[in-house]
mmCIF file of C-alpha atoms in Angstrom:
data_model
loop_
_atom_site.group_PDB
_atom_site.id
_atom_site.type_symbol
_atom_site.label_atom_id
_atom_site.label_comp_id
_atom_site.label_asym_id
_atom_site.label_seq_id
_atom_site.Cartn_x
_atom_site.Cartn_y
_atom_site.Cartn_z
ATOM 1 C CA MET O 171 10.963 23.112 -25.843
ATOM 2 C CA PHE O 172 12.156 22.831 -22.138
ATOM 3 C CA ARG O 173 15.574 21.491 -20.932
ATOM 4 C CA ILE O 174 14.816 18.868 -18.260
ATOM 5 C CA SER O 175 16.864 16.999 -15.993
ATOM 6 C CA ASP O 176 17.169 13.040 -15.688
ATOM 7 C CA PHE O 177 15.011 13.393 -12.868
ATOM 8 C CA GLY O 178 12.178 15.086 -14.765
ATOM 9 C CA LYS O 179 12.973 12.562 -17.896
ATOM 10 C CA ASN O 180 11.932 9.708 -15.269
ATOM 11 C CA TYR O 181 8.615 11.201 -15.141
ATOM 12 C CA GLN O 182 7.745 11.968 -19.026
ATOM 13 C CA ASN O 183 6.065 8.474 -19.690
ATOM 14 C CA ASP O 184 2.907 7.768 -17.697
ATOM 15 C CA SER O 185 3.464 5.775 -14.673
ATOM 16 C CA GLY O 186 0.975 3.135 -13.120
ATOM 17 C CA ILE O 187 0.443 5.406 -10.547
ATOM 18 C CA PHE O 188 0.041 8.578 -12.266
ATOM 19 C CA LEU O 189 -2.972 6.519 -14.465
ATOM 20 C CA LEU O 190 -4.579 5.025 -11.420
ATOM 21 C CA MET O 191 -4.813 8.448 -9.947
ATOM 22 C CA GLU O 192 -6.093 9.776 -13.042
ATOM 23 C CA ASP O 193 -8.773 7.354 -13.149
ATOM 24 C CA LEU O 194 -9.701 7.581 -9.789
ATOM 25 C CA ASP O 195 -10.190 11.743 -10.110
ATOM 26 C CA GLU O 196 -12.314 11.014 -13.311
ATOM 27 C CA ALA O 197 -14.529 8.233 -11.773
ATOM 28 C CA LEU O 198 -15.053 9.794 -8.372
ATOM 29 C CA ASN O 199 -14.980 13.615 -9.178
ATOM 30 C CA GLN O 200 -15.641 14.401 -12.957
ATOM 31 C CA ASN O 201 -17.906 11.289 -14.528
ATOM 32 C CA PRO O 202 -20.084 9.446 -12.038
ATOM 33 C CA ASP O 203 -20.963 7.146 -14.689
ATOM 34 C CA LEU O 204 -17.928 5.245 -14.754
ATOM 35 C CA LEU O 205 -18.137 1.876 -12.809
ATOM 36 C CA MET O 206 -14.774 2.524 -10.381
ATOM 37 C CA LEU O 207 -13.071 -0.875 -9.545
ATOM 38 C CA GLY O 208 -9.821 0.232 -9.684
ATOM 39 C CA GLY O 209 -7.868 2.994 -7.593
ATOM 40 C CA GLY O 210 -7.187 3.094 -3.703
ATOM 41 C CA ASN O 211 -10.049 5.276 -2.740
ATOM 42 C CA PRO O 212 -11.461 4.117 0.713
ATOM 43 C CA GLY O 213 -15.282 3.564 0.783
ATOM 44 C CA PHE O 214 -17.691 5.632 2.792
ATOM 45 C CA ILE O 215 -18.471 4.277 6.040
ATOM 46 C CA LYS O 216 -21.446 6.515 7.780
ATOM 47 C CA GLU O 217 -20.370 5.693 11.361
ATOM 48 C CA LEU O 218 -16.504 6.715 10.588
ATOM 49 C CA GLN O 219 -17.639 9.967 8.942
ATOM 50 C CA GLU O 220 -20.102 10.786 11.511
ATOM 51 C CA TYR O 221 -16.978 10.298 14.051
ATOM 52 C CA PHE O 222 -14.756 12.405 11.671
ATOM 53 C CA CYS O 223 -17.251 15.418 11.509
ATOM 54 C CA LYS O 224 -17.485 15.301 15.335
ATOM 55 C CA LYS O 225 -13.982 15.449 15.974
ATOM 56 C CA PHE O 226 -13.441 18.157 12.952
ATOM 57 C CA LYS O 227 -16.066 20.173 14.816
ATOM 58 C CA GLN O 228 -14.558 20.088 17.949
ATOM 59 C CA PHE O 229 -11.537 21.275 16.518
ATOM 60 C CA PHE O 230 -12.958 24.195 14.976
ATOM 61 C CA ASP O 231 -14.726 25.092 18.126
ATOM 62 C CA ASN O 232 -11.607 25.370 20.018
ATOM 63 C CA LYS O 233 -10.528 28.545 18.714
ATOM 64 C CA GLU O 234 -7.386 28.905 20.547
ATOM 65 C CA GLU O 235 -6.337 25.262 19.219
ATOM 66 C CA PHE O 236 -7.196 26.092 15.639
ATOM 67 C CA LEU O 237 -5.149 29.044 15.336
ATOM 68 C CA GLN O 238 -2.500 27.271 16.802
ATOM 69 C CA ALA O 239 -2.603 24.573 14.667
ATOM 70 C CA ILE O 240 -2.910 26.682 11.432
ATOM 71 C CA GLY O 241 -0.969 28.980 12.510
ATOM 72 C CA ILE O 242 2.777 27.648 13.465
ATOM 73 C CA TYR O 243 5.136 25.403 12.098
ATOM 74 C CA ASP O 244 5.947 21.698 13.669
ATOM 75 C CA SER O 245 9.010 19.873 13.876
ATOM 76 C CA PRO O 246 10.091 18.316 10.579
ATOM 77 C CA LYS O 247 9.543 14.989 12.063
ATOM 78 C CA GLY O 248 6.196 15.881 13.200
ATOM 79 C CA ASN O 249 4.359 17.389 16.016
ATOM 80 C CA ILE O 250 5.829 15.868 19.136
ATOM 81 C CA SER O 251 2.989 15.464 21.429
ATOM 82 C CA PHE O 252 1.250 13.444 18.871
ATOM 83 C CA ARG O 253 4.284 11.665 18.374
ATOM 84 C CA LYS O 254 4.581 10.510 21.992
ATOM 85 C CA GLU O 255 1.079 9.939 21.916
ATOM 86 C CA LEU O 256 1.587 7.355 19.106
ATOM 87 C CA ALA O 257 4.521 6.031 20.598
ATOM 88 C CA THR O 258 2.275 5.105 24.031
ATOM 89 C CA PHE O 259 -0.409 3.611 21.597
ATOM 90 C CA PHE O 260 1.700 1.292 19.610
ATOM 91 C CA ASN O 261 3.615 0.008 22.694
ATOM 92 C CA ARG O 262 0.111 -1.122 24.265
ATOM 93 C CA ILE O 263 -0.796 -2.597 20.874
ATOM 94 C CA PHE O 264 2.200 -4.358 19.885
ATOM 95 C CA GLN O 265 4.289 -4.744 23.220
ATOM 96 C CA TRP O 266 6.859 -2.406 21.534
ATOM 97 C CA ASN O 267 9.397 -0.584 23.406
ATOM 98 C CA ILE O 268 9.422 2.605 21.652
ATOM 99 C CA THR O 269 9.741 6.467 22.004
ATOM 100 C CA TYR O 270 8.616 9.495 20.017
ATOM 101 C CA GLU O 271 11.967 9.837 18.635
ATOM 102 C CA HIS O 272 11.188 6.221 16.941
ATOM 103 C CA ILE O 273 7.868 8.061 15.070
ATOM 104 C CA ALA O 274 8.063 10.416 12.077
ATOM 105 C CA LEU O 275 5.119 11.874 10.674
ATOM 106 C CA THR O 276 4.857 12.461 6.775
ATOM 107 C CA HIS O 277 2.245 13.904 3.980
ATOM 108 C CA GLY O 278 1.113 10.243 3.692
ATOM 109 C CA SER O 279 2.941 6.850 2.972
ATOM 110 C CA GLN O 280 3.296 7.905 -0.293
ATOM 111 C CA ASN O 281 5.532 10.675 0.766
ATOM 112 C CA ALA O 282 7.131 8.296 3.378
ATOM 113 C CA PHE O 283 8.418 6.028 0.401
ATOM 114 C CA PHE O 284 9.774 8.706 -1.489
ATOM 115 C CA ILE O 285 12.151 9.634 1.603
ATOM 116 C CA LEU O 286 12.657 6.245 2.303
ATOM 117 C CA PHE O 287 13.359 4.859 -1.021
ATOM 118 C CA ASN O 288 15.732 7.294 -1.935
ATOM 119 C CA LEU O 289 17.622 7.181 1.426
ATOM 120 C CA PHE O 290 18.609 3.746 0.858
ATOM 121 C CA SER O 291 18.910 3.513 -2.785
ATOM 122 C CA GLY O 292 20.813 5.342 -5.610
ATOM 123 C CA LYS O 293 24.403 6.499 -5.826
ATOM 124 C CA SER O 294 26.217 5.691 -3.186
ATOM 125 C CA GLN O 295 30.279 6.141 -3.208
ATOM 126 C CA ASP O 296 31.433 3.833 -6.098
ATOM 127 C CA GLN O 297 28.592 2.139 -6.556
ATOM 128 C CA ARG O 298 24.556 2.220 -7.197
ATOM 129 C CA LEU O 299 22.138 1.001 -4.071
ATOM 130 C CA LYS O 300 19.387 -0.823 -4.876
ATOM 131 C CA LEU O 301 15.848 -1.703 -3.375
ATOM 132 C CA PHE O 302 14.968 -5.105 -3.094
ATOM 133 C CA PHE O 303 11.308 -6.335 -3.396
ATOM 134 C CA PRO O 304 11.376 -9.943 -2.483
ATOM 135 C CA LEU O 305 8.056 -10.892 -3.596
ATOM 136 C CA LEU O 306 6.140 -9.914 -6.864
ATOM 137 C CA PRO O 307 3.597 -8.536 -7.604
ATOM 138 C CA GLU O 308 4.189 -5.400 -5.540
ATOM 139 C CA TYR O 309 2.348 -1.912 -5.040
ATOM 140 C CA ILE O 310 1.899 -0.136 -7.898
ATOM 141 C CA GLY O 311 3.192 3.032 -6.486
ATOM 142 C CA TYR O 312 6.867 1.934 -5.674
ATOM 143 C CA GLU O 313 8.304 2.073 -9.011
ATOM 144 C CA GLN O 314 8.810 5.340 -9.952
ATOM 145 C CA VAL O 315 9.491 6.646 -6.432
ATOM 146 C CA PRO O 316 13.464 6.163 -6.403
ATOM 147 C CA ILE O 317 15.037 8.865 -8.092
ATOM 148 C CA ASP O 318 17.346 6.698 -9.760
ATOM 149 C CA PRO O 319 15.531 4.708 -12.379
ATOM 150 C CA TYR O 320 17.698 1.715 -12.409
ATOM 151 C CA SER O 321 17.986 1.293 -8.689
ATOM 152 C CA ILE O 322 15.250 -1.392 -8.235
ATOM 153 C CA LEU O 323 15.791 -5.254 -8.195
ATOM 154 C CA SER O 324 12.819 -7.806 -7.741
ATOM 155 C CA ILE O 325 12.059 -11.250 -7.893
ATOM 156 C CA GLU O 326 8.654 -13.189 -8.423
ATOM 157 C CA ALA O 327 6.796 -15.090 -5.602
ATOM 158 C CA LYS O 328 6.301 -18.379 -5.519
ATOM 159 C CA LYS O 329 2.776 -19.586 -6.389
ATOM 160 C CA VAL O 330 0.828 -22.389 -4.428
ATOM 161 C CA LEU O 331 -2.887 -23.689 -5.165
ATOM 162 C CA ILE O 332 -5.122 -23.553 -2.551
ATOM 163 C CA ASN O 333 -8.464 -24.988 -4.335
ATOM 164 C CA GLU O 334 -9.848 -24.851 -7.742
ATOM 165 C CA TYR O 335 -10.436 -21.264 -7.712
ATOM 166 C CA PHE O 336 -7.744 -19.853 -5.211
ATOM 167 C CA PHE O 337 -4.008 -19.409 -5.197
ATOM 168 C CA ARG O 338 -1.588 -17.551 -2.784
ATOM 169 C CA TYR O 339 1.820 -16.367 -3.387
ATOM 170 C CA GLU O 340 4.761 -16.940 -0.817
ATOM 171 C CA LEU O 341 8.290 -15.991 -0.600
ATOM 172 C CA ASP O 342 10.605 -17.903 -2.635
ATOM 173 C CA ARG O 343 13.094 -18.253 0.261
ATOM 174 C CA ASP O 344 15.781 -20.137 -1.945
ATOM 175 C CA ASN O 345 15.763 -17.387 -4.371
ATOM 176 C CA VAL O 346 15.353 -14.653 -2.120
ATOM 177 C CA LEU O 347 18.737 -15.877 -0.186
ATOM 178 C CA ASN O 348 20.170 -16.550 -3.203
ATOM 179 C CA THR O 349 19.735 -13.085 -4.549
ATOM 180 C CA ILE O 350 20.868 -11.525 -1.176
ATOM 181 C CA GLN O 351 23.856 -13.269 -1.223
ATOM 182 C CA LYS O 352 25.145 -12.621 -4.375
ATOM 183 C CA GLN O 353 24.222 -8.898 -4.400
ATOM 184 C CA TYR O 354 23.931 -8.048 -0.361
ATOM 185 C CA ARG O 355 26.708 -5.246 -0.780
ATOM 186 C CA GLU O 356 24.293 -3.401 -3.509
ATOM 187 C CA ILE O 357 21.114 -3.858 -1.405
ATOM 188 C CA GLY O 358 20.288 -0.674 0.368
ATOM 189 C CA CYS O 359 16.938 -1.751 1.482
ATOM 190 C CA MET O 360 14.125 -4.305 1.081
ATOM 191 C CA ALA O 361 10.582 -3.477 0.727
ATOM 192 C CA ILE O 362 7.095 -5.329 1.389
ATOM 193 C CA SER O 363 3.490 -4.418 1.614
ATOM 194 C CA THR O 364 1.157 -6.238 3.861
ATOM 195 C CA PRO O 365 -1.742 -6.413 3.625
ATOM 196 C CA GLY O 366 -0.273 -6.793 0.020
ATOM 197 C CA ASN O 367 -1.536 -4.297 -2.577
ATOM 198 C CA PRO O 368 -2.580 -5.526 -5.076
ATOM 199 C CA THR O 369 -2.863 -9.298 -3.570
ATOM 200 C CA GLY O 370 -4.396 -8.837 -0.368
ATOM 201 C CA LYS O 371 -1.672 -11.356 1.185
ATOM 202 C CA ILE O 372 -0.733 -11.336 4.966
ATOM 203 C CA PHE O 373 2.955 -12.055 5.594
ATOM 204 C CA SER O 374 2.740 -14.638 8.196
ATOM 205 C CA LYS O 375 4.905 -14.574 11.180
ATOM 206 C CA GLU O 376 7.369 -17.364 10.077
ATOM 207 C CA GLU O 377 7.801 -15.281 6.745
ATOM 208 C CA GLN O 378 8.460 -12.073 8.382
ATOM 209 C CA LEU O 379 11.204 -13.951 11.045
ATOM 210 C CA PHE O 380 12.466 -15.268 7.768
ATOM 211 C CA LEU O 381 13.095 -11.851 6.824
ATOM 212 C CA LYS O 382 14.077 -10.664 10.007
ATOM 213 C CA GLU O 383 16.705 -13.059 10.213
ATOM 214 C CA VAL O 384 18.016 -11.915 6.475
ATOM 215 C CA ALA O 385 17.801 -8.135 7.462
ATOM 216 C CA GLU O 386 19.634 -8.401 10.888
ATOM 217 C CA PHE O 387 22.443 -10.906 9.226
ATOM 218 C CA TYR O 388 23.218 -8.641 5.995
ATOM 219 C CA GLN O 389 22.288 -5.383 7.768
ATOM 220 C CA ILE O 390 19.877 -4.577 5.363
ATOM 221 C CA PRO O 391 16.589 -2.629 6.531
ATOM 222 C CA LEU O 392 13.172 -3.972 5.450
ATOM 223 C CA ILE O 393 10.309 -1.549 4.846
ATOM 224 C CA ILE O 394 6.850 -2.922 6.024
ATOM 225 C CA ASP O 395 3.956 -0.936 4.313
ATOM 226 C CA SER O 396 0.541 -1.473 6.535
ATOM 227 C CA ALA O 397 -1.568 1.315 4.797
ATOM 228 C CA TYR O 398 -3.997 -1.414 5.167
ATOM 229 C CA GLY O 399 -3.616 -3.490 8.152
ATOM 230 C CA GLN O 400 -3.724 -3.463 11.917
ATOM 231 C CA PRO O 401 -4.080 -1.591 14.062
ATOM 232 C CA PHE O 402 -5.375 1.360 11.413
ATOM 233 C CA PRO O 403 -7.332 0.938 9.312
ATOM 234 C CA GLY O 404 -7.642 -2.657 10.477
ATOM 235 C CA ILE O 405 -8.635 -4.409 7.203
ATOM 236 C CA THR O 406 -7.640 -7.723 7.796
ATOM 237 C CA PHE O 407 -9.573 -10.904 7.547
ATOM 238 C CA LYS O 408 -6.978 -13.097 9.654
ATOM 239 C CA ASN O 409 -4.846 -12.395 12.171
ATOM 240 C CA GLN O 410 -1.815 -10.225 11.209
ATOM 241 C CA GLU O 411 0.993 -10.283 13.262
ATOM 242 C CA PHE O 412 3.973 -7.760 13.913
ATOM 243 C CA VAL O 413 7.441 -8.739 14.202
ATOM 244 C CA TYR O 414 9.814 -6.072 15.595
ATOM 245 C CA SER O 415 13.550 -5.382 15.049
ATOM 246 C CA GLU O 416 15.919 -2.771 14.530
ATOM 247 C CA TYR O 417 16.286 -3.177 10.808
ATOM 248 C CA PHE O 418 12.365 -2.926 10.209
ATOM 249 C CA ILE O 419 10.798 0.021 9.210
ATOM 250 C CA TYR O 420 6.741 0.329 9.555
ATOM 251 C CA THR O 421 4.892 2.605 7.389
ATOM 252 C CA PHE O 422 1.169 3.453 8.553
ATOM 253 C CA SER O 423 -1.310 5.821 6.950
ATOM 254 C CA LEU O 424 -4.746 7.241 8.340
ATOM 255 C CA SER O 425 -5.795 7.500 4.134
ATOM 256 C CA LYS O 426 -7.574 4.191 4.359
ATOM 257 C CA THR O 427 -9.553 4.801 7.532
ATOM 258 C CA GLY O 428 -11.377 7.040 5.416
ATOM 259 C CA LEU O 429 -9.207 10.161 5.465
ATOM 260 C CA PRO O 430 -6.896 10.448 2.215
ATOM 261 C CA GLY O 431 -7.403 14.031 1.779
ATOM 262 C CA LEU O 432 -5.993 14.730 5.010
ATOM 263 C CA ARG O 433 -2.678 12.981 3.878
ATOM 264 C CA MET O 434 -1.185 11.991 6.978
ATOM 265 C CA GLY O 435 1.362 8.883 7.183
ATOM 266 C CA MET O 436 3.595 7.873 10.144
ATOM 267 C CA ILE O 437 6.984 5.888 9.971
ATOM 268 C CA ILE O 438 8.138 4.020 13.005
ATOM 269 C CA ALA O 439 12.228 3.285 12.744
ATOM 270 C CA ASN O 440 15.090 3.157 14.688
ATOM 271 C CA PRO O 441 15.683 6.942 15.807
ATOM 272 C CA GLU O 442 19.002 7.103 13.455
ATOM 273 C CA ILE O 443 16.472 6.611 10.567
ATOM 274 C CA ILE O 444 14.131 8.939 11.732
ATOM 275 C CA SER O 445 16.485 11.900 12.119
ATOM 276 C CA LEU O 446 17.466 11.437 8.583
ATOM 277 C CA VAL O 447 13.552 11.533 7.629
ATOM 278 C CA GLY O 448 13.615 14.594 9.498
ATOM 279 C CA LYS O 449 16.065 16.335 7.871
ATOM 280 C CA VAL O 450 14.952 15.421 4.526
ATOM 281 C CA GLN O 451 11.379 16.527 5.041
ATOM 282 C CA ALA O 452 12.687 20.270 6.316
ATOM 283 C CA THR O 453 14.258 20.389 2.922
ATOM 284 C CA LEU O 454 10.941 18.878 0.656
ATOM 285 C CA SER O 455 8.349 20.375 2.666
ATOM 286 C CA LEU O 456 9.688 22.172 5.871
ATOM 287 C CA SER O 457 7.094 20.197 8.405
ATOM 288 C CA PRO O 458 4.084 18.161 7.954
ATOM 289 C CA SER O 459 0.710 19.367 8.712
ATOM 290 C CA ARG O 460 -0.594 20.041 12.097
ATOM 291 C CA ILE O 461 -4.093 19.316 11.204
ATOM 292 C CA ALA O 462 -4.438 15.516 12.017
ATOM 293 C CA PRO O 463 -2.471 15.749 15.568
ATOM 294 C CA PHE O 464 -4.759 18.377 16.442
ATOM 295 C CA VAL O 465 -7.653 16.986 15.166
ATOM 296 C CA PHE O 466 -7.055 13.471 16.738
ATOM 297 C CA LYS O 467 -5.322 14.768 19.879
ATOM 298 C CA ASP O 468 -6.269 12.046 22.509
ATOM 299 C CA SER O 469 -7.780 9.892 20.526
ATOM 300 C CA PHE O 470 -4.861 7.181 20.105
ATOM 301 C CA SER O 471 -3.883 7.234 23.782
ATOM 302 C CA SER O 472 -7.699 6.666 24.791
ATOM 303 C CA MET O 473 -8.199 3.701 22.241
ATOM 304 C CA GLU O 474 -10.943 5.611 20.601
ATOM 305 C CA PHE O 475 -9.437 5.982 17.130
ATOM 306 C CA TYR O 476 -8.661 2.119 17.395
ATOM 307 C CA GLN O 477 -11.914 0.920 18.919
ATOM 308 C CA ILE O 478 -13.885 2.822 16.286
ATOM 309 C CA CYS O 479 -12.002 1.459 13.287
ATOM 310 C CA ASN O 480 -11.893 -1.904 14.546
ATOM 311 C CA THR O 481 -15.400 -1.752 14.989
ATOM 312 C CA TYR O 482 -16.761 -0.757 11.842
ATOM 313 C CA ILE O 483 -14.336 -1.002 9.353
ATOM 314 C CA LYS O 484 -13.375 -4.797 8.678
ATOM 315 C CA ASP O 485 -16.978 -6.040 8.339
ATOM 316 C CA PHE O 486 -17.767 -3.358 5.806
ATOM 317 C CA TYR O 487 -15.384 -4.715 3.522
ATOM 318 C CA LEU O 488 -15.805 -8.330 4.242
ATOM 319 C CA LYS O 489 -19.027 -8.118 3.288
ATOM 320 C CA LYS O 490 -18.008 -6.524 -0.175
ATOM 321 C CA ARG O 491 -15.274 -8.773 -0.671
ATOM 322 C CA ASN O 492 -17.442 -11.708 -0.049
ATOM 323 C CA LEU O 493 -20.230 -10.181 -3.033
ATOM 324 C CA ALA O 494 -17.386 -9.487 -5.337
ATOM 325 C CA ILE O 495 -15.762 -13.199 -4.922
ATOM 326 C CA ASN O 496 -19.453 -14.648 -5.179
ATOM 327 C CA ILE O 497 -19.815 -12.878 -8.544
ATOM 328 C CA LEU O 498 -16.733 -13.916 -9.719
ATOM 329 C CA THR O 499 -16.728 -17.717 -8.927
ATOM 330 C CA GLU O 500 -20.598 -17.966 -9.977
ATOM 331 C CA ASN O 501 -19.890 -16.538 -13.598
ATOM 332 C CA PHE O 502 -16.377 -18.074 -14.399
ATOM 333 C CA PHE O 503 -15.609 -21.827 -14.244
ATOM 334 C CA PRO O 504 -12.239 -22.514 -12.568
ATOM 335 C CA ASN O 505 -10.146 -23.078 -15.832
ATOM 336 C CA GLU O 506 -11.082 -19.294 -16.412
ATOM 337 C CA ILE O 507 -9.889 -17.709 -13.460
ATOM 338 C CA LYS O 508 -8.043 -17.960 -10.356
ATOM 339 C CA ILE O 509 -7.810 -15.495 -7.484
ATOM 340 C CA HIS O 510 -5.463 -14.692 -4.883
ATOM 341 C CA GLU O 511 -6.655 -15.636 -1.287
ATOM 342 C CA SER O 512 -8.084 -12.416 0.085
ATOM 343 C CA GLU O 513 -6.235 -11.998 3.515
ATOM 344 C CA GLY O 514 -6.569 -8.201 3.976
ATOM 345 C CA ALA O 515 -6.972 -4.784 2.010
ATOM 346 C CA PHE O 516 -9.908 -4.196 -0.195
ATOM 347 C CA PHE O 517 -8.555 -5.312 -3.503
ATOM 348 C CA LEU O 518 -8.846 -9.286 -5.561
ATOM 349 C CA TRP O 519 -5.883 -10.100 -7.667
ATOM 350 C CA VAL O 520 -7.596 -12.134 -10.454
ATOM 351 C CA MET O 521 -6.222 -14.148 -12.979
ATOM 352 C CA PHE O 522 -7.346 -15.410 -16.129
ATOM 353 C CA PRO O 523 -5.357 -17.705 -17.512
ATOM 354 C CA THR O 524 -6.543 -18.168 -21.071
ATOM 355 C CA LEU O 525 -6.729 -14.346 -21.697
ATOM 356 C CA ARG O 526 -5.839 -13.681 -25.179
ATOM 357 C CA ILE O 527 -4.986 -10.383 -24.893
ATOM 358 C CA PRO O 528 -2.511 -8.586 -22.289
ATOM 359 C CA SER O 529 -3.975 -7.298 -19.334
ATOM 360 C CA TYR O 530 -3.278 -3.417 -20.210
ATOM 361 C CA GLU O 531 -5.580 -4.053 -23.477
ATOM 362 C CA LEU O 532 -8.238 -5.463 -21.281
ATOM 363 C CA TYR O 533 -8.040 -2.346 -19.013
ATOM 364 C CA LYS O 534 -8.448 0.034 -22.196
ATOM 365 C CA VAL O 535 -11.422 -2.473 -23.501
ATOM 366 C CA LEU O 536 -13.259 -2.026 -20.035
ATOM 367 C CA LYS O 537 -12.851 1.601 -19.656
ATOM 368 C CA SER O 538 -14.307 2.131 -22.860
ATOM 369 C CA LYS O 539 -17.292 0.046 -21.800
ATOM 370 C CA GLY O 540 -17.445 1.994 -18.841
ATOM 371 C CA VAL O 541 -15.497 -0.120 -15.925
ATOM 372 C CA ILE O 542 -12.147 1.003 -14.429
ATOM 373 C CA ILE O 543 -9.793 -2.050 -13.214
ATOM 374 C CA VAL O 544 -5.959 -1.799 -12.942
ATOM 375 C CA PRO O 545 -3.993 -4.072 -15.046
ATOM 376 C CA GLY O 546 -1.285 -6.638 -13.730
ATOM 377 C CA ASN O 547 1.717 -5.062 -15.470
ATOM 378 C CA PHE O 548 2.201 -2.287 -13.445
ATOM 379 C CA TYR O 549 2.461 -4.284 -10.325
ATOM 380 C CA TYR O 550 5.835 -5.869 -11.258
ATOM 381 C CA PRO O 551 8.293 -3.067 -10.283
ATOM 382 C CA GLY O 552 11.991 -3.618 -11.567
ATOM 383 C CA TYR O 553 11.300 -6.809 -13.242
ATOM 384 C CA PRO O 554 13.093 -7.237 -16.646
ATOM 385 C CA LEU O 555 10.699 -6.422 -19.578
ATOM 386 C CA GLU O 556 11.894 -9.325 -21.652
ATOM 387 C CA LYS O 557 10.773 -11.572 -19.120
ATOM 388 C CA MET O 558 7.098 -9.941 -18.231
ATOM 389 C CA ASN O 559 5.602 -11.818 -20.756
ATOM 390 C CA LYS O 560 6.227 -15.194 -18.684
ATOM 391 C CA THR O 561 4.946 -13.632 -15.552
ATOM 392 C CA ASP O 562 0.976 -13.537 -13.966
ATOM 393 C CA ALA O 563 1.247 -9.629 -15.076
ATOM 394 C CA TYR O 564 -0.191 -10.300 -18.505
ATOM 395 C CA VAL O 565 -3.095 -12.118 -17.638
ATOM 396 C CA SER O 566 -4.093 -10.319 -14.287
ATOM 397 C CA ILE O 567 -6.116 -7.520 -13.094
ATOM 398 C CA ARG O 568 -6.095 -5.950 -9.595
ATOM 399 C CA ILE O 569 -10.353 -5.066 -8.930
ATOM 400 C CA SER O 570 -11.346 -2.938 -5.956
ATOM 401 C CA PHE O 571 -14.390 -3.658 -3.689
ATOM 402 C CA SER O 572 -14.367 -0.691 -2.026
ATOM 403 C CA GLN O 573 -17.395 1.321 -3.683
ATOM 404 C CA LYS O 574 -21.107 1.264 -2.877
ATOM 405 C CA GLU O 575 -22.633 -2.492 -3.710
ATOM 406 C CA ASP O 576 -24.840 -1.644 -6.781
ATOM 407 C CA ILE O 577 -21.402 -0.035 -8.351
ATOM 408 C CA LEU O 578 -19.764 -3.301 -7.417
ATOM 409 C CA GLU O 579 -22.328 -5.756 -8.818
ATOM 410 C CA LYS O 580 -23.049 -3.677 -12.073
ATOM 411 C CA GLY O 581 -19.317 -3.210 -12.662
ATOM 412 C CA LEU O 582 -18.243 -6.746 -12.166
ATOM 413 C CA ASN O 583 -21.285 -8.241 -14.248
ATOM 414 C CA LEU O 584 -20.355 -5.810 -17.162
ATOM 415 C CA LEU O 585 -16.404 -7.049 -16.594
ATOM 416 C CA VAL O 586 -17.790 -10.718 -16.872
ATOM 417 C CA THR O 587 -19.521 -9.960 -20.105
ATOM 418 C CA VAL O 588 -16.579 -8.419 -21.707
ATOM 419 C CA VAL O 589 -13.396 -10.620 -20.135
ATOM 420 C CA LYS O 590 -15.442 -13.790 -21.269
ATOM 421 C CA ASP O 591 -15.083 -12.628 -25.101
ATOM 422 C CA TYR O 592 -11.322 -12.258 -24.640
ATOM 423 C CA LEU O 593 -10.845 -15.920 -23.222
ATOM 424 C CA LYS O 594 -9.337 -18.781 -25.532
#
């Protein structure tokens, strides 16, 4: 009926992130009987919610600032006063030496990825620049972000067994180096998430230093998505270290602290990149929202926001993580299940090595029974489809443990019953 562009055709089929968000909306807004073990919605932490209510009340009670916040456009790079406050905060936390010109605010980190990925991928003179994901599985929301659908290059991680129930993914450094050495002229940027989504992996300092050496030698920027990590929300169950480089681009978000409806992300990068982000954002949306900068004015420089996140968030999720792991390991034999070492975020990446049906079919069966998870096949952006059945994608799922404990227990127990019927 309608003639649409190649850009539009890229979105005609349902993407993994679209299905995930539709499931999340259905479970949390429309059908409360669904047991939500998918999606990336943070849990409701009473102490954080009370703090947010207090901050918003203070904002609304100050009539002059309220009207200023809602009635004036900001810089396309975001509120300058707030960016200055954030620069002071990050310098204090990480001993960096950045200014507000190193920071841009966005409409959430997903919006940041859209801008950054398309700055560094797609047609460039007589070639196509590509995004390089050096460790799969990787975040479900990356795959359809590039406007050019053929601009993703990715490789599998190396799998290391820890004990009878647990394993971890690590960079296959030889493969990373070989890939970059062969194709560095067409790689526009690299990207990782840490803590990893879907795995919960935290990249070690040694891994980051390796990537820093690669980035600086080949002059390829590395985007580091820290939506779940330090310094906020701080959902980390082991120490997370940060390495600075002019070639590193960090993204942070307020969403996972409990504010997904506020939609505010942050990019920290070389000022040249930040300038480009601002120019793109002016075209996309004129400027980011002023609400968060006004609501949380002075909360970062005073360390108030950091302290409340640090006090309540990690323990909230750690308790739920341990509950989920206990249910799974008590109900499956080691040959039936393998769980990625959970170092951060609020997900478990779970493999069923003897699963008889693809993970996407398992997802549909579980949803019909009232349990929502996310199938593993959506976490391999850019990976050749003809090789997908040889990866962990077809026998793995991502489970979120962010919801209430009764939902978590009921959902996992039902999942156990259903999965056992599909194991060899």
